[in-house]
mmCIF file of C-alpha atoms and ligand atoms in Angstrom:
data_model
loop_
_atom_site.group_PDB
_atom_site.id
_atom_site.type_symbol
_atom_site.label_atom_id
_atom_site.label_comp_id
_atom_site.label_asym_id
_atom_site.label_seq_id
_atom_site.Cartn_x
_atom_site.Cartn_y
_atom_site.Cartn_z
ATOM 1 C CA MET A 1203 11.184 -12.267 13.874
ATOM 2 C CA GLN A 1204 9.711 -9.199 12.439
ATOM 3 C CA LYS A 1205 5.565 -9.683 12.141
ATOM 4 C CA VAL A 1206 4.499 -8.920 8.057
ATOM 5 C CA ILE A 1207 1.583 -8.391 6.067
ATOM 6 C CA PHE A 1208 1.526 -8.072 2.872
ATOM 7 C CA ASP A 1209 -0.645 -5.894 1.432
ATOM 8 C CA THR A 1210 -0.428 -6.796 -2.451
ATOM 9 C CA ASP A 1211 -0.942 -6.709 -5.866
ATOM 10 C CA PRO A 1212 0.048 -10.178 -8.122
ATOM 11 C CA GLY A 1213 1.607 -9.292 -10.124
ATOM 12 C CA VAL A 1214 5.368 -10.709 -11.124
ATOM 13 C CA ASP A 1215 7.030 -8.097 -9.166
ATOM 14 C CA ASP A 1216 4.964 -9.138 -6.462
ATOM 15 C CA ALA A 1217 5.359 -12.826 -6.185
ATOM 16 C CA MET A 1218 8.789 -12.722 -6.417
ATOM 17 C CA ALA A 1219 8.412 -10.110 -3.087
ATOM 18 C CA LEU A 1220 5.946 -12.841 -1.330
ATOM 19 C CA LEU A 1221 8.586 -15.386 -1.943
ATOM 20 C CA PHE A 1222 11.442 -13.622 -0.126
ATOM 21 C CA LEU A 1223 9.367 -12.663 2.470
ATOM 22 C CA HIS A 1224 8.152 -16.273 2.909
ATOM 23 C CA LYS A 1225 11.939 -17.622 2.394
ATOM 24 C CA HIS A 1226 13.418 -14.659 4.663
ATOM 25 C CA ALA A 1227 14.548 -16.473 8.579
ATOM 26 C CA ASP A 1228 13.926 -12.909 9.854
ATOM 27 C CA ILE A 1229 10.638 -12.704 8.692
ATOM 28 C CA ASP A 1230 7.102 -13.941 10.353
ATOM 29 C CA LEU A 1231 4.789 -13.520 7.364
ATOM 30 C CA ILE A 1232 1.204 -13.484 8.983
ATOM 31 C CA GLY A 1233 -0.824 -12.412 6.569
ATOM 32 C CA ILE A 1234 -1.634 -11.927 2.815
ATOM 33 C CA THR A 1235 -4.018 -8.602 1.314
ATOM 34 C CA THR A 1236 -5.191 -8.996 -1.907
ATOM 35 C CA VAL A 1237 -6.105 -5.008 -3.626
ATOM 36 C CA PHE A 1238 -6.992 -4.262 -7.347
ATOM 37 C CA GLY A 1239 -3.491 -2.837 -9.851
ATOM 38 C CA ASN A 1240 -1.549 -5.209 -11.463
ATOM 39 C CA ALA A 1241 -5.139 -6.719 -12.267
ATOM 40 C CA SER A 1242 -7.999 -7.285 -11.184
ATOM 41 C CA VAL A 1243 -9.081 -8.764 -7.146
ATOM 42 C CA GLU A 1244 -10.465 -11.851 -8.464
ATOM 43 C CA THR A 1245 -7.137 -12.584 -10.427
ATOM 44 C CA THR A 1246 -5.324 -10.968 -7.490
ATOM 45 C CA THR A 1247 -6.556 -13.022 -4.983
ATOM 46 C CA ARG A 1248 -6.617 -15.371 -7.564
ATOM 47 C CA ASN A 1249 -2.766 -15.279 -7.915
ATOM 48 C CA ALA A 1250 -2.102 -14.840 -4.079
ATOM 49 C CA LEU A 1251 -4.102 -18.389 -3.519
ATOM 50 C CA PHE A 1252 -1.297 -19.626 -6.396
ATOM 51 C CA LEU A 1253 1.125 -18.599 -4.881
ATOM 52 C CA GLN A 1254 0.222 -19.382 -1.163
ATOM 53 C CA GLN A 1255 -0.573 -22.837 -2.823
ATOM 54 C CA GLU A 1256 2.532 -23.438 -4.855
ATOM 55 C CA TRP A 1257 5.188 -22.614 -2.217
ATOM 56 C CA GLY A 1258 3.029 -23.843 1.212
ATOM 57 C CA ILE A 1259 2.451 -20.617 2.484
ATOM 58 C CA SER A 1260 0.692 -20.501 5.771
ATOM 59 C CA ALA A 1261 -0.206 -16.691 5.754
ATOM 60 C CA PRO A 1262 -4.357 -16.419 4.959
ATOM 61 C CA VAL A 1263 -5.178 -14.516 2.866
ATOM 62 C CA ALA A 1264 -7.658 -11.628 2.947
ATOM 63 C CA ARG A 1265 -9.114 -9.892 -0.343
ATOM 64 C CA GLY A 1266 -9.196 -6.476 -0.077
ATOM 65 C CA ALA A 1267 -10.871 -3.511 -2.193
ATOM 66 C CA ASP A 1268 -11.949 -3.664 -6.075
ATOM 67 C CA GLN A 1269 -12.119 0.199 -6.936
ATOM 68 C CA THR A 1270 -10.862 3.319 -5.396
ATOM 69 C CA TYR A 1271 -10.875 5.103 -1.977
ATOM 70 C CA ASP A 1272 -13.034 7.734 -3.898
ATOM 71 C CA PRO A 1273 -15.270 5.123 -5.913
ATOM 72 C CA ALA A 1274 -16.226 8.727 -8.840
ATOM 73 C CA ARG A 1275 -12.101 8.387 -9.784
ATOM 74 C CA THR A 1276 -11.884 6.640 -13.343
ATOM 75 C CA PRO A 1277 -10.627 3.341 -13.296
ATOM 76 C CA VAL A 1278 -7.121 3.052 -14.641
ATOM 77 C CA PRO A 1279 -6.955 -0.293 -16.903
ATOM 78 C CA TRP A 1280 -4.951 -3.165 -16.001
ATOM 79 C CA PRO A 1281 -1.346 -3.302 -17.155
ATOM 80 C CA THR A 1282 -2.118 -6.743 -18.844
ATOM 81 C CA PHE A 1283 1.587 -5.800 -20.425
ATOM 82 C CA ILE A 1284 3.589 -5.643 -17.620
ATOM 83 C CA HIS A 1285 1.962 -8.583 -15.924
ATOM 84 C CA GLY A 1286 0.135 -10.549 -18.156
ATOM 85 C CA ASP A 1287 -3.472 -11.293 -19.090
ATOM 86 C CA ASP A 1288 -3.521 -13.317 -15.786
ATOM 87 C CA GLY A 1289 -1.640 -11.023 -14.275
ATOM 88 C CA LEU A 1290 1.802 -13.483 -13.725
ATOM 89 C CA GLY A 1291 3.659 -13.248 -16.842
ATOM 90 C CA ASN A 1292 0.556 -16.051 -19.199
ATOM 91 C CA ILE A 1293 1.899 -18.985 -17.362
ATOM 92 C CA GLY A 1294 -1.532 -20.352 -17.198
ATOM 93 C CA VAL A 1295 -2.428 -19.770 -14.089
ATOM 94 C CA PRO A 1296 -5.893 -22.041 -13.390
ATOM 95 C CA ASP A 1297 -9.012 -20.196 -13.255
ATOM 96 C CA HIS A 1298 -9.890 -21.134 -10.050
ATOM 97 C CA VAL A 1299 -7.590 -22.015 -6.699
ATOM 98 C CA ASP A 1300 -9.217 -23.461 -2.978
ATOM 99 C CA GLY A 1301 -6.217 -22.581 -0.735
ATOM 100 C CA ASN A 1302 -6.285 -20.710 2.197
ATOM 101 C CA LEU A 1303 -8.818 -17.660 2.571
ATOM 102 C CA ASP A 1304 -9.598 -15.478 5.295
ATOM 103 C CA PRO A 1305 -13.182 -14.447 5.262
ATOM 104 C CA ARG A 1306 -12.785 -10.893 5.617
ATOM 105 C CA PRO A 1307 -12.939 -8.276 3.784
ATOM 106 C CA ALA A 1308 -8.905 -7.231 3.879
ATOM 107 C CA HIS A 1309 -8.904 -4.601 5.915
ATOM 108 C CA ARG A 1310 -10.834 -5.432 8.824
ATOM 109 C CA PHE A 1311 -7.746 -8.334 8.727
ATOM 110 C CA LEU A 1312 -5.568 -5.733 8.666
ATOM 111 C CA ILE A 1313 -8.006 -4.106 11.529
ATOM 112 C CA GLU A 1314 -8.197 -6.756 14.139
ATOM 113 C CA THR A 1315 -4.617 -8.473 13.226
ATOM 114 C CA ILE A 1316 -3.400 -5.388 13.749
ATOM 115 C CA ARG A 1317 -5.441 -4.421 17.047
ATOM 116 C CA ALA A 1318 -4.347 -8.875 18.304
ATOM 117 C CA ASN A 1319 -0.592 -7.599 17.925
ATOM 118 C CA PRO A 1320 -0.515 -3.830 18.641
ATOM 119 C CA GLY A 1321 3.241 -2.002 18.328
ATOM 120 C CA GLU A 1322 4.499 -5.514 16.621
ATOM 121 C CA ILE A 1323 3.144 -5.330 12.832
ATOM 122 C CA THR A 1324 5.070 -3.843 9.939
ATOM 123 C CA LEU A 1325 2.523 -3.859 6.434
ATOM 124 C CA VAL A 1326 4.345 -3.669 3.462
ATOM 125 C CA ALA A 1327 1.938 -2.591 0.724
ATOM 126 C CA VAL A 1328 3.025 -2.352 -2.242
ATOM 127 C CA GLY A 1329 0.004 -2.030 -4.241
ATOM 128 C CA ARG A 1330 -2.903 0.494 -4.787
ATOM 129 C CA MET A 1331 -2.513 2.141 -0.441
ATOM 130 C CA THR A 1332 -7.045 1.229 -0.415
ATOM 131 C CA ASN A 1333 -6.649 -1.891 2.168
ATOM 132 C CA LEU A 1334 -4.362 0.665 3.763
ATOM 133 C CA ALA A 1335 -6.289 3.530 3.830
ATOM 134 C CA ASN A 1336 -9.790 1.483 4.020
ATOM 135 C CA ALA A 1337 -8.611 0.073 7.249
ATOM 136 C CA LEU A 1338 -8.085 3.641 8.468
ATOM 137 C CA ARG A 1339 -10.740 4.765 7.432
ATOM 138 C CA GLU A 1340 -13.234 2.396 9.558
ATOM 139 C CA ASP A 1341 -10.700 2.163 12.423
ATOM 140 C CA PRO A 1342 -7.784 5.682 12.339
ATOM 141 C CA GLU A 1343 -6.860 4.304 15.842
ATOM 142 C CA ILE A 1344 -4.773 1.598 14.144
ATOM 143 C CA ALA A 1345 -1.756 4.545 13.186
ATOM 144 C CA GLY A 1346 -0.441 3.945 16.543
ATOM 145 C CA LEU A 1347 -0.468 0.231 17.125
ATOM 146 C CA VAL A 1348 0.919 -0.497 13.835
ATOM 147 C CA LYS A 1349 5.121 -0.731 13.772
ATOM 148 C CA SER A 1350 5.683 1.058 10.515
ATOM 149 C CA VAL A 1351 4.434 1.280 7.384
ATOM 150 C CA VAL A 1352 7.035 0.337 4.579
ATOM 151 C CA ILE A 1353 5.466 0.902 0.806
ATOM 152 C CA MET A 1354 6.997 -0.037 -2.151
ATOM 153 C CA GLY A 1355 5.079 3.975 -4.507
ATOM 154 C CA GLY A 1356 5.868 7.384 -5.828
ATOM 155 C CA ALA A 1357 8.227 8.834 -7.848
ATOM 156 C CA PHE A 1358 9.796 12.175 -5.529
ATOM 157 C CA ASP A 1359 13.608 13.596 -7.637
ATOM 158 C CA VAL A 1360 13.048 10.989 -10.807
ATOM 159 C CA PRO A 1361 9.613 11.155 -13.876
ATOM 160 C CA GLY A 1362 6.532 8.597 -12.933
ATOM 161 C CA ASN A 1363 5.991 5.122 -14.973
ATOM 162 C CA ILE A 1364 2.845 5.949 -15.895
ATOM 163 C CA THR A 1365 2.642 9.473 -16.484
ATOM 164 C CA PRO A 1366 5.461 11.554 -16.572
ATOM 165 C CA ALA A 1367 4.308 12.509 -12.673
ATOM 166 C CA ALA A 1368 3.497 9.473 -11.201
ATOM 167 C CA GLU A 1369 4.434 5.878 -9.959
ATOM 168 C CA ALA A 1370 1.225 3.305 -10.924
ATOM 169 C CA ASN A 1371 1.074 2.260 -7.090
ATOM 170 C CA ILE A 1372 -0.048 5.910 -6.960
ATOM 171 C CA TYR A 1373 -1.603 6.678 -9.409
ATOM 172 C CA GLY A 1374 -3.839 4.225 -9.040
ATOM 173 C CA ASP A 1375 -5.550 5.905 -5.985
ATOM 174 C CA PRO A 1376 -4.034 9.159 -5.281
ATOM 175 C CA GLU A 1377 -6.295 9.479 -2.543
ATOM 176 C CA ALA A 1378 -5.951 5.954 -0.930
ATOM 177 C CA ALA A 1379 -2.222 7.408 -1.089
ATOM 178 C CA ASP A 1380 -2.971 11.217 0.610
ATOM 179 C CA VAL A 1381 -5.173 9.654 3.596
ATOM 180 C CA VAL A 1382 -1.872 6.731 3.818
ATOM 181 C CA MET A 1383 1.055 9.342 3.647
ATOM 182 C CA THR A 1384 -0.516 11.495 6.629
ATOM 183 C CA ALA A 1385 -1.625 9.546 9.355
ATOM 184 C CA PRO A 1386 -0.131 9.927 12.146
ATOM 185 C CA TRP A 1387 1.732 6.407 11.940
ATOM 186 C CA LYS A 1388 5.595 5.521 10.492
ATOM 187 C CA VAL A 1389 5.603 5.250 6.444
ATOM 188 C CA VAL A 1390 8.682 4.348 4.518
ATOM 189 C CA VAL A 1391 8.519 5.013 1.283
ATOM 190 C CA ILE A 1392 10.106 3.337 -1.453
ATOM 191 C CA GLY A 1393 9.776 4.226 -4.999
ATOM 192 C CA LEU A 1394 11.210 4.366 -8.340
ATOM 193 C CA ASP A 1395 13.912 7.200 -7.017
ATOM 194 C CA VAL A 1396 15.282 3.958 -6.365
ATOM 195 C CA THR A 1397 13.677 0.773 -7.120
ATOM 196 C CA MET A 1398 14.775 1.883 -11.077
ATOM 197 C CA LYS A 1399 17.858 1.150 -10.216
ATOM 198 C CA THR A 1400 17.532 -2.258 -9.042
ATOM 199 C CA VAL A 1401 17.278 -4.903 -11.751
ATOM 200 C CA MET A 1402 18.028 -8.318 -11.175
ATOM 201 C CA SER A 1403 19.363 -9.986 -14.514
ATOM 202 C CA ARG A 1404 18.045 -12.191 -16.424
ATOM 203 C CA ALA A 1405 21.150 -14.527 -15.775
ATOM 204 C CA ALA A 1406 20.685 -13.943 -12.967
ATOM 205 C CA LEU A 1407 17.624 -14.393 -12.208
ATOM 206 C CA ALA A 1408 18.355 -18.304 -13.953
ATOM 207 C CA GLU A 1409 20.928 -18.648 -11.648
ATOM 208 C CA THR A 1410 18.717 -18.215 -8.199
ATOM 209 C CA ALA A 1411 16.570 -20.271 -9.665
ATOM 210 C CA SER A 1412 19.399 -23.165 -10.488
ATOM 211 C CA GLN A 1413 19.873 -23.165 -7.118
ATOM 212 C CA GLY A 1414 16.556 -22.769 -5.369
ATOM 213 C CA GLY A 1415 14.734 -25.097 -6.893
ATOM 214 C CA LYS A 1416 11.433 -25.515 -7.732
ATOM 215 C CA ALA A 1417 9.992 -22.251 -6.235
ATOM 216 C CA VAL A 1418 12.666 -20.166 -7.654
ATOM 217 C CA GLU A 1419 12.049 -21.858 -11.083
ATOM 218 C CA LEU A 1420 8.057 -21.236 -11.287
ATOM 219 C CA LEU A 1421 9.268 -17.604 -9.848
ATOM 220 C CA SER A 1422 11.356 -17.524 -13.014
ATOM 221 C CA ASP A 1423 8.891 -18.891 -15.707
ATOM 222 C CA ILE A 1424 6.536 -16.032 -14.091
ATOM 223 C CA SER A 1425 9.436 -13.199 -14.491
ATOM 224 C CA GLN A 1426 9.840 -13.648 -18.382
ATOM 225 C CA PHE A 1427 7.120 -11.571 -19.592
ATOM 226 C CA TYR A 1428 7.613 -8.882 -17.441
ATOM 227 C CA ILE A 1429 11.171 -8.814 -18.017
ATOM 228 C CA ASP A 1430 10.203 -8.561 -21.932
ATOM 229 C CA PHE A 1431 8.689 -5.403 -21.460
ATOM 230 C CA TYR A 1432 10.898 -4.081 -19.486
ATOM 231 C CA GLY A 1433 13.672 -4.950 -21.623
ATOM 232 C CA LYS A 1434 12.639 -1.303 -23.422
ATOM 233 C CA LEU A 1435 13.746 0.696 -20.170
ATOM 234 C CA VAL A 1436 16.883 -1.282 -18.583
ATOM 235 C CA ASP A 1437 19.263 -3.419 -19.635
ATOM 236 C CA ASP A 1438 17.516 -7.483 -19.519
ATOM 237 C CA GLY A 1439 16.690 -7.959 -16.572
ATOM 238 C CA MET A 1440 14.310 -7.568 -13.774
ATOM 239 C CA VAL A 1441 12.893 -4.526 -12.016
ATOM 240 C CA VAL A 1442 12.588 -5.128 -8.399
ATOM 241 C CA HIS A 1443 10.430 -3.039 -7.206
ATOM 242 C CA ASP A 1444 8.237 -4.529 -5.291
ATOM 243 C CA SER A 1445 11.324 -6.804 -3.167
ATOM 244 C CA CYS A 1446 12.690 -3.118 -2.573
ATOM 245 C CA ALA A 1447 10.067 -2.552 0.000
ATOM 246 C CA CYS A 1448 10.521 -6.639 1.656
ATOM 247 C CA VAL A 1449 14.551 -6.108 2.119
ATOM 248 C CA TYR A 1450 14.036 -2.646 3.847
ATOM 249 C CA VAL A 1451 11.660 -4.263 6.917
ATOM 250 C CA VAL A 1452 15.458 -6.586 7.053
ATOM 251 C CA ALA A 1453 18.018 -4.662 6.007
ATOM 252 C CA PRO A 1454 17.090 -0.803 6.408
ATOM 253 C CA HIS A 1455 20.778 0.218 6.352
ATOM 254 C CA LEU A 1456 21.313 -0.813 2.300
ATOM 255 C CA PHE A 1457 18.841 2.158 1.415
ATOM 256 C CA GLU A 1458 20.118 6.190 2.469
ATOM 257 C CA SER A 1459 16.866 8.337 3.353
ATOM 258 C CA THR A 1460 15.697 11.986 4.488
ATOM 259 C CA THR A 1461 12.638 12.583 5.895
ATOM 260 C CA GLY A 1462 9.708 15.007 5.154
ATOM 261 C CA THR A 1463 5.854 15.442 5.023
ATOM 262 C CA VAL A 1464 4.431 13.937 2.265
ATOM 263 C CA ARG A 1465 1.355 14.809 0.171
ATOM 264 C CA VAL A 1466 -0.366 13.211 -2.593
ATOM 265 C CA LEU A 1467 -1.258 15.365 -5.428
ATOM 266 C CA CYS A 1468 -5.299 14.646 -6.323
ATOM 267 C CA GLY A 1469 -5.785 16.051 -9.628
ATOM 268 C CA GLY A 1470 -4.407 17.876 -12.574
ATOM 269 C CA ILE A 1471 -2.203 16.557 -14.960
ATOM 270 C CA ALA A 1472 0.144 16.111 -12.716
ATOM 271 C CA ASP A 1473 -2.559 13.783 -10.356
ATOM 272 C CA GLY A 1474 -0.746 11.306 -7.941
ATOM 273 C CA LYS A 1475 2.852 12.983 -7.705
ATOM 274 C CA THR A 1476 3.869 12.864 -4.445
ATOM 275 C CA ILE A 1477 6.145 15.710 -3.704
ATOM 276 C CA MET A 1478 7.732 15.774 0.141
ATOM 277 C CA LYS A 1479 8.202 19.385 1.998
ATOM 278 C CA PRO A 1480 11.894 18.201 3.511
ATOM 279 C CA ASP A 1481 12.155 18.745 7.189
ATOM 280 C CA GLY A 1482 13.941 21.689 7.753
ATOM 281 C CA ARG A 1483 13.200 24.011 5.143
ATOM 282 C CA PHE A 1484 10.347 26.818 5.560
ATOM 283 C CA PHE A 1485 7.887 27.873 3.505
ATOM 284 C CA PRO A 1486 5.030 30.024 3.730
ATOM 285 C CA PRO A 1487 1.838 28.421 4.813
ATOM 286 C CA SER A 1488 1.298 25.288 2.446
ATOM 287 C CA ALA A 1489 -0.508 22.112 2.914
ATOM 288 C CA TRP A 1490 2.393 20.110 3.850
ATOM 289 C CA ASP A 1491 2.666 22.063 7.516
ATOM 290 C CA ASP A 1492 1.206 20.420 10.981
ATOM 291 C CA LEU A 1493 1.460 17.018 9.344
ATOM 292 C CA PRO A 1494 3.686 13.475 10.254
ATOM 293 C CA SER A 1495 7.160 13.293 9.086
ATOM 294 C CA GLN A 1496 7.921 10.485 6.847
ATOM 295 C CA THR A 1497 10.601 8.636 5.548
ATOM 296 C CA VAL A 1498 11.455 8.363 1.913
ATOM 297 C CA CYS A 1499 14.248 6.834 -0.143
ATOM 298 C CA THR A 1500 16.690 8.605 -1.799
ATOM 299 C CA ASP A 1501 19.516 6.232 -3.271
ATOM 300 C CA ILE A 1502 19.899 2.490 -3.018
ATOM 301 C CA ASP A 1503 22.987 -0.491 -3.072
ATOM 302 C CA ALA A 1504 20.978 -1.875 -5.220
ATOM 303 C CA ASN A 1505 24.426 -4.702 -5.373
ATOM 304 C CA GLY A 1506 23.797 -5.709 -1.316
ATOM 305 C CA VAL A 1507 19.806 -5.667 -2.327
ATOM 306 C CA LEU A 1508 20.702 -8.001 -5.232
ATOM 307 C CA LYS A 1509 22.580 -10.426 -3.235
ATOM 308 C CA LEU A 1510 20.182 -10.812 -0.106
ATOM 309 C CA ILE A 1511 17.271 -11.185 -2.700
ATOM 310 C CA HIS A 1512 19.546 -14.114 -4.393
ATOM 311 C CA ASP A 1513 20.874 -15.005 -1.257
ATOM 312 C CA THR A 1514 17.720 -15.845 0.137
ATOM 313 C CA LEU A 1515 15.369 -17.562 -2.400
ATOM 314 C CA ALA A 1516 18.666 -19.771 -3.566
ATOM 315 C CA ALA A 1517 18.627 -21.091 0.733
HETATM 316 C C1 BDR Z 2371 4.326 -0.860 -9.468
HETATM 317 O O1 BDR Z 2371 4.069 -0.836 -9.580
HETATM 318 C C2 BDR Z 2371 3.265 -2.349 -10.220
HETATM 319 O O2 BDR Z 2371 3.103 -2.240 -11.765
HETATM 320 C C3 BDR Z 2371 4.581 -3.147 -9.654
HETATM 321 O O3 BDR Z 2371 3.580 -4.104 -8.770
HETATM 322 C C4 BDR Z 2371 5.204 -2.594 -8.470
HETATM 323 O O4 BDR Z 2371 4.265 -2.609 -7.168
HETATM 324 C C5 BDR Z 2371 5.883 -0.178 -9.789
HETATM 325 O O5 BDR Z 2371 4.910 1.190 -10.172
HETATM 326 CA CA1 CA Z 2372 2.820 -4.598 -7.361
#
């Protein structure tokens, strides 16, 4: 069993990823930390508690950052046109949900849980990287105590999805993402290069819901608004960005990757752009030198990933 803390901004594709982590037999979901992004942190935390209750998830939710790592940064508006006003496809989530809410802020929950399980925890981060960066700022030693960090974010050899240069999770807090990419821990980056290839059709989601019962029916209801939005970009279906990062934890063989040091541009017209210096390539001295080598995914067996998601949710 792999111990996972899920750092998330639910968020429609986040909801699918959460259900995957909850249902996969090889994953022990030990915490859910929330962050602003697809909606305010009040809303993403309420949504995490809602899904926790609906799906009978025992892991606690810890509420995280409500602003960027550098508080002077101008905030990005909530993408209500993708995830709905309620962050979950306008299904009418109750305003207040009682649930298993940890009293600690997310970054402290991360620090204390990592310290209590040295070398054992995989962090799966699929929103802004703010909670992870705040945890590193308070306790840099945790970098050496985490098993690995798998993030959904970035765009390397493809256009961004919020600007031509940047992917939304990174653009929403570039300074935090740069801290996470350059820290001395093992990061696996799952960006738009692979996630945009991974589309679950509306029909396939309906078929999964017909087998997976009430939990997947709720997920299907949540996802319809998002699928309508993505109709402008892909054939009728759901780009399963955040689930790709979760699948990597249990099935890394479904991905191709390369290694190198990664920096995030902070400011300028390419604000939030992720750039890798490949290992083994030599350049004059640059801002990519003397940093940890990270893993960047370059290709994906999309059908294999979609089948694993289907099989896990339908079980
Ligand atoms: C990422 O941005 C959010 O809208 C999604 O939940 C996903 O994490 C895709 O760019
Ligand atoms: Ca997300």
